[in-house]
Tab-separated table of C-alpha atoms in Angstrom:
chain	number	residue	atom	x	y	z
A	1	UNK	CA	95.535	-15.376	54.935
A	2	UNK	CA	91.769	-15.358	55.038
A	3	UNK	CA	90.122	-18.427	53.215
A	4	UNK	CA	86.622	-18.645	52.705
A	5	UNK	CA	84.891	-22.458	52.858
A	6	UNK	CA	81.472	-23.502	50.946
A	7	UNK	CA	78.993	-25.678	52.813
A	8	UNK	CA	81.050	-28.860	53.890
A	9	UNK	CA	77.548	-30.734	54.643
A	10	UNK	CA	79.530	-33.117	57.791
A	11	UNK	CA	82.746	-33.549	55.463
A	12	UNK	CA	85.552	-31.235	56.542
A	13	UNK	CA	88.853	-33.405	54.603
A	14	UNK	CA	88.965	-31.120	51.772
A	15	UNK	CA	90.198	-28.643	53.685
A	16	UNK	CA	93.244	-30.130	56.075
A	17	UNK	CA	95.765	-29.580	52.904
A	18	UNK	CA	95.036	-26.035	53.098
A	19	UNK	CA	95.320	-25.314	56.584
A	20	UNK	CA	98.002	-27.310	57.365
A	21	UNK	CA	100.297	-26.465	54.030
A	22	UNK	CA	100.102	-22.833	54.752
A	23	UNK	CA	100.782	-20.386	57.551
A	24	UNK	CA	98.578	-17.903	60.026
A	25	UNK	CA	94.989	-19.003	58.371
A	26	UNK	CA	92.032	-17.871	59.064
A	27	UNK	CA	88.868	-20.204	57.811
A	28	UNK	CA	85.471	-18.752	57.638
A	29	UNK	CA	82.887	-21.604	57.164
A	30	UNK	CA	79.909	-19.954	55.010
A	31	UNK	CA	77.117	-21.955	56.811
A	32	UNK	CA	75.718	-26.111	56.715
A	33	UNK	CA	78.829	-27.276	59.082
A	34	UNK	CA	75.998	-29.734	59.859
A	35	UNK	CA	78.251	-31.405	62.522
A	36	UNK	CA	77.335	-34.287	64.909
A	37	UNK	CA	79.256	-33.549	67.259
A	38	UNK	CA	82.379	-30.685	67.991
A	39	UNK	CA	84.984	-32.457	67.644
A	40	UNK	CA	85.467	-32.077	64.338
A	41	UNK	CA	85.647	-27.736	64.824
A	42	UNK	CA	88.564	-28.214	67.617
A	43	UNK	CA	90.299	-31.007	64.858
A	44	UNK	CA	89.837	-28.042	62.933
A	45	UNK	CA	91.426	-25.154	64.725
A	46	UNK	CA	94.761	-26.932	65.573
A	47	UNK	CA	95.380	-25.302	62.227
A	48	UNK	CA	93.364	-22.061	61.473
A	49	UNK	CA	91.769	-19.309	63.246
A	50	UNK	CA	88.445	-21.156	63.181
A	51	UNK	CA	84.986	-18.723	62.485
A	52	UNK	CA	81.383	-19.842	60.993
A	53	UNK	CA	78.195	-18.998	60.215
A	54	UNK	CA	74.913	-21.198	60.432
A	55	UNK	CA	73.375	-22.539	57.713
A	56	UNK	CA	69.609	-24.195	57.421
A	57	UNK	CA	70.945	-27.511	58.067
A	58	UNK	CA	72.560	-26.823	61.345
A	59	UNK	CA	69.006	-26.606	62.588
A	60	UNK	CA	68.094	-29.906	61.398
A	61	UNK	CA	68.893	-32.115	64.005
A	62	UNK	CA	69.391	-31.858	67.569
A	63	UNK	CA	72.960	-32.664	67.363
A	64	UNK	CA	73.805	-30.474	64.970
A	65	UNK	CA	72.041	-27.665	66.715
A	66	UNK	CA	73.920	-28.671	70.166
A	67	UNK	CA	77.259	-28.617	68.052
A	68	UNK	CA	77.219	-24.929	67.749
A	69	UNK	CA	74.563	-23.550	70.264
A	70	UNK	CA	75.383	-25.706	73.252
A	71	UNK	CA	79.292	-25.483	72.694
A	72	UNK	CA	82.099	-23.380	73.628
A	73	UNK	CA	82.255	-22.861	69.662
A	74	UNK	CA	78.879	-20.578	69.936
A	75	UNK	CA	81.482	-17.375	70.081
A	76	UNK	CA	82.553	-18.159	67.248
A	77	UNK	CA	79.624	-17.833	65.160
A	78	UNK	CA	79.679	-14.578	62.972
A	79	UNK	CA	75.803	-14.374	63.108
A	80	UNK	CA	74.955	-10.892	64.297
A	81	UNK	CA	78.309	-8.964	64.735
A	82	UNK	CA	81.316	-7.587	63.413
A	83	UNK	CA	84.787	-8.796	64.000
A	84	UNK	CA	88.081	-7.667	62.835
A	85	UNK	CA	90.140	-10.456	61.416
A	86	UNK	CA	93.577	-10.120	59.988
A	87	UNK	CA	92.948	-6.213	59.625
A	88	UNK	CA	89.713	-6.833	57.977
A	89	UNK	CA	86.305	-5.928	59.676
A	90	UNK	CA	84.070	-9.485	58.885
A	91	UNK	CA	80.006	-9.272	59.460
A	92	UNK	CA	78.425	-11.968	59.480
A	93	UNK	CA	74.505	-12.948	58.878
A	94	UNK	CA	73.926	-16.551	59.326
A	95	UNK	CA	70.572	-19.041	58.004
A	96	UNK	CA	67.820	-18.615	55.779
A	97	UNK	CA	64.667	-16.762	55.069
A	98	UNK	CA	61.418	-18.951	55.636
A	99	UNK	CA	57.776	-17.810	54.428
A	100	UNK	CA	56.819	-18.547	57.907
A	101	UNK	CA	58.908	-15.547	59.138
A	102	UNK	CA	59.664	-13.486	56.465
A	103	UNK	CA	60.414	-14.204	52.044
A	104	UNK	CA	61.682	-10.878	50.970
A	105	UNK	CA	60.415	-8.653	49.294
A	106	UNK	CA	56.966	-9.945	51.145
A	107	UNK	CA	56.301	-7.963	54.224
A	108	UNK	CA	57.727	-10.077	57.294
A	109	UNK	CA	55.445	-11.865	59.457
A	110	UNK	CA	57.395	-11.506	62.830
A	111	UNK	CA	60.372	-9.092	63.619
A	112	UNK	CA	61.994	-11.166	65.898
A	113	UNK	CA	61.632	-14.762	67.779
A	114	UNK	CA	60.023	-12.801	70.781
A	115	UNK	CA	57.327	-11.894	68.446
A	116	UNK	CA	57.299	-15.182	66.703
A	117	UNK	CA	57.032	-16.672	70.618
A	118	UNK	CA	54.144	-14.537	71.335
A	119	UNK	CA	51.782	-16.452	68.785
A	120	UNK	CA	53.486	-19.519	68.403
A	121	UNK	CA	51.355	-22.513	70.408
A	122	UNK	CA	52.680	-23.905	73.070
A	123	UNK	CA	53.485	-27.384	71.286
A	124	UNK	CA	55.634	-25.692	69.027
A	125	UNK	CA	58.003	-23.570	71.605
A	126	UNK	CA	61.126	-25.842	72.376
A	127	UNK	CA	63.107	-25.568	74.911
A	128	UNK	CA	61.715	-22.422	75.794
A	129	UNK	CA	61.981	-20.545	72.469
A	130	UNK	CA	60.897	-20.844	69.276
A	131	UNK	CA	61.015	-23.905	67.276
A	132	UNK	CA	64.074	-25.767	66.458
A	133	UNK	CA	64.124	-25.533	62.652
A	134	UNK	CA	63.329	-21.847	63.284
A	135	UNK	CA	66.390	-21.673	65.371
A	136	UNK	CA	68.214	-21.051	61.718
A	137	UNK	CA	65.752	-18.951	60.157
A	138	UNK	CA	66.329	-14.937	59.137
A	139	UNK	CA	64.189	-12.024	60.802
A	140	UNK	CA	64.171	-8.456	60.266
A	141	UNK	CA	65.622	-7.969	64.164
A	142	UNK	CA	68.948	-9.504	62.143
A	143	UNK	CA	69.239	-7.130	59.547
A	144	UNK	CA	68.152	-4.639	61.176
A	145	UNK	CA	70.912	-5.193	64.373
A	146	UNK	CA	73.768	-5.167	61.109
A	147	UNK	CA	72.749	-2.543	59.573
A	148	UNK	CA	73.848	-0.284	62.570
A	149	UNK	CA	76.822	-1.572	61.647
A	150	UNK	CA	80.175	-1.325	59.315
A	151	UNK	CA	82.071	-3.671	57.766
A	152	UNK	CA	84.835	-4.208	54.876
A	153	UNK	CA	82.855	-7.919	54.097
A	154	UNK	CA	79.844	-9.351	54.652
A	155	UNK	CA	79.924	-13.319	54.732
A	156	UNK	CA	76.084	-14.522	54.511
A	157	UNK	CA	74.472	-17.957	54.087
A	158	UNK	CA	72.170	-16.937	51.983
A	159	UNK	CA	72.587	-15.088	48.262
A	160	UNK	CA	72.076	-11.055	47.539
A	161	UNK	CA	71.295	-10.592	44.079
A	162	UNK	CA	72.695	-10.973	41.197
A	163	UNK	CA	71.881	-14.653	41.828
A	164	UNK	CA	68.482	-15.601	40.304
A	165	UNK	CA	67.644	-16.976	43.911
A	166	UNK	CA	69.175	-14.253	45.672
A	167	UNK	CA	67.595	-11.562	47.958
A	168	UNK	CA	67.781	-7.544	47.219
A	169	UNK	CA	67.065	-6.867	51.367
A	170	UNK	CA	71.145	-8.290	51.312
A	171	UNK	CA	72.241	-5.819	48.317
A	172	UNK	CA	70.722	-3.170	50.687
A	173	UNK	CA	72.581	-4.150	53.803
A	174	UNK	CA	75.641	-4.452	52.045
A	175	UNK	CA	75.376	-0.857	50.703
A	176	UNK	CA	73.957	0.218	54.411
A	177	UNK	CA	77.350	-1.105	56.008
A	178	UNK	CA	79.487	0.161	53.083
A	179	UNK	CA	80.783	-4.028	52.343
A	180	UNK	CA	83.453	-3.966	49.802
A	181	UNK	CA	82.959	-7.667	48.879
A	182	UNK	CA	79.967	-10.404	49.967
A	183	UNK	CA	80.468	-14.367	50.082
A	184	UNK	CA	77.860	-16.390	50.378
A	185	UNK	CA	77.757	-20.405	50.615
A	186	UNK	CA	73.738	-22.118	50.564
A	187	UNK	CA	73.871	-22.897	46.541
A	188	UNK	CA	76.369	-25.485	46.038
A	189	UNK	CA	77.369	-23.992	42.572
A	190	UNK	CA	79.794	-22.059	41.978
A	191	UNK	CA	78.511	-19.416	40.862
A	192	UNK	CA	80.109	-16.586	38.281
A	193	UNK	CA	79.020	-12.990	38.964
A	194	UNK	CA	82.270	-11.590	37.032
A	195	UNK	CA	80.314	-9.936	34.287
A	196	UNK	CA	77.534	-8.993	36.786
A	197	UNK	CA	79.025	-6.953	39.488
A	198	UNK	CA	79.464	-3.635	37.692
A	199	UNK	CA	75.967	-2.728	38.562
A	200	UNK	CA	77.424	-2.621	42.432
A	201	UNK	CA	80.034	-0.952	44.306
A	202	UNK	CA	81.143	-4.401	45.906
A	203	UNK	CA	82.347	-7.847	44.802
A	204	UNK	CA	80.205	-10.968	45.229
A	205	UNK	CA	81.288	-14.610	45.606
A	206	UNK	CA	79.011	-17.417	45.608
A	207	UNK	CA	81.317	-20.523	47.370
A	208	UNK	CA	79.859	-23.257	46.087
A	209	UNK	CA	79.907	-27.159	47.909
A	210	UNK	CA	82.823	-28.219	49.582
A	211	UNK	CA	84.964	-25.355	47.754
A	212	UNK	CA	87.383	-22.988	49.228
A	213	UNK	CA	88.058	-19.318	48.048
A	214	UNK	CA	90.464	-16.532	49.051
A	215	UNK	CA	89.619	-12.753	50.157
A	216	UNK	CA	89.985	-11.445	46.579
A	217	UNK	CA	87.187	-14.494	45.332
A	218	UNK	CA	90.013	-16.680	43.207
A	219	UNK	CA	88.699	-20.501	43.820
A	220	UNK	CA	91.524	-23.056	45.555
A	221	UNK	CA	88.867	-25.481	45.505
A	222	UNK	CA	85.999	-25.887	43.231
A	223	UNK	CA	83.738	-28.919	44.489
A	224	UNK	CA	81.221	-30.905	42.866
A	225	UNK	CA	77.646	-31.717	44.754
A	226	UNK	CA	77.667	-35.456	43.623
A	227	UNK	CA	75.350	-36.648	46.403
């Protein structure tokens, strides 16, 4: 069983009566773990197959950064590459597209964070690289690295279109690497493409804030941004 997990934003209890009530899970986190510390991800796999992508807030702080980046948990981060789980080949593109690098449909400013690197001032490089909030932000190197690649489902932080804040450059990728379904997390509703999606040859789910969805898109968990 493949479940599918909206942005848990540091709160990861919604999810223990899912994992631990049923059998052979596998839990894909759609981006914002926006964790402190680890712990909480090896809590979390003494009951699933545990896989993520990033989200803008896991760039935020150090910590949270450190949580992923600097942990044995960094393999299991989707971003950039394909992986077959339970017979089904999962791509994954993690963060967010920032005006500084590139807003579809705009022309990009940089194609990757060497580029970025090579005009970025000295003051802003840290720890050798390019800034830490850019650590979580989109560049064309990304999609363009995917779209060498196939996939049955693409899992992405950020929202193709149909969503009014969604991105065609997505729809495109999708179609380049032949997706037969797209979940995406960032917007914390959930949102209903069901009399949308004839327009594509794939399904789209938008899992909203602290909800839960299976492979075919049917909500376990619908949650409520109350913060």
């Amino acid at each position: 069983m493949i479940l599918f997990a909206g942005d848990p934003h540091g709160n990861f209890d919604h999810l223990y009566p899912f994992i631990q009530t049923q059998q052979n899970v596998a839990l894909i986190i759609l981006g914002d773990l926006q964790l402190t510390t680890p712990d909480e991800l090896k809590k979390l796999s003494q009951y699933c197959d545990l896989w993520f992508i990033h989200g803008n807030h896991d760039s935020k702080t150090v910590s949270a950064f450190e949580s992923i980046w600097e942990s044995n948990w960094q393999s299991r981060n989707l971003h950039g590459k394909v992986v077959e789980i339970q017979g089904k080949r999962i791509a994954g593109l993690g963060g967010v597209f920032r005006g500084q690098i590139w807003m579809p449909p705009n022309k990009p400013l940089f194609f990757d964070p060497i580029h970025y690197c090579q005009y970025c001032s000295q003051e802003k490089i840290w720890r050798g690289g390019i800034p830490l909030r850019h650590r979580t932000s989109i560049f064309p190197s990304d999609i363009e690295a995917l779209e060498q690649m196939q996939a049955d489902i693409l899992i992405c932080h950020e929202a193709p279109k149909p969503h009014p804040s969604g991105f065609t450059v997505l729809n495109e990728l999708a179609h380049k690497m032949n997706v037969r379904h797209i979940f995406h997390g960032h917007h914390h509703e959930n949102f209903d493409y069901s009399n949308m999606i004839n327009e594509y040859n794939y399904q789209v789910t938008n899992v909203g804030f602290r909800s839960l969805c299976d492979i075919n898109g049917q909500y376990l968990l619908m949650g409520i941004d109350d913060r």
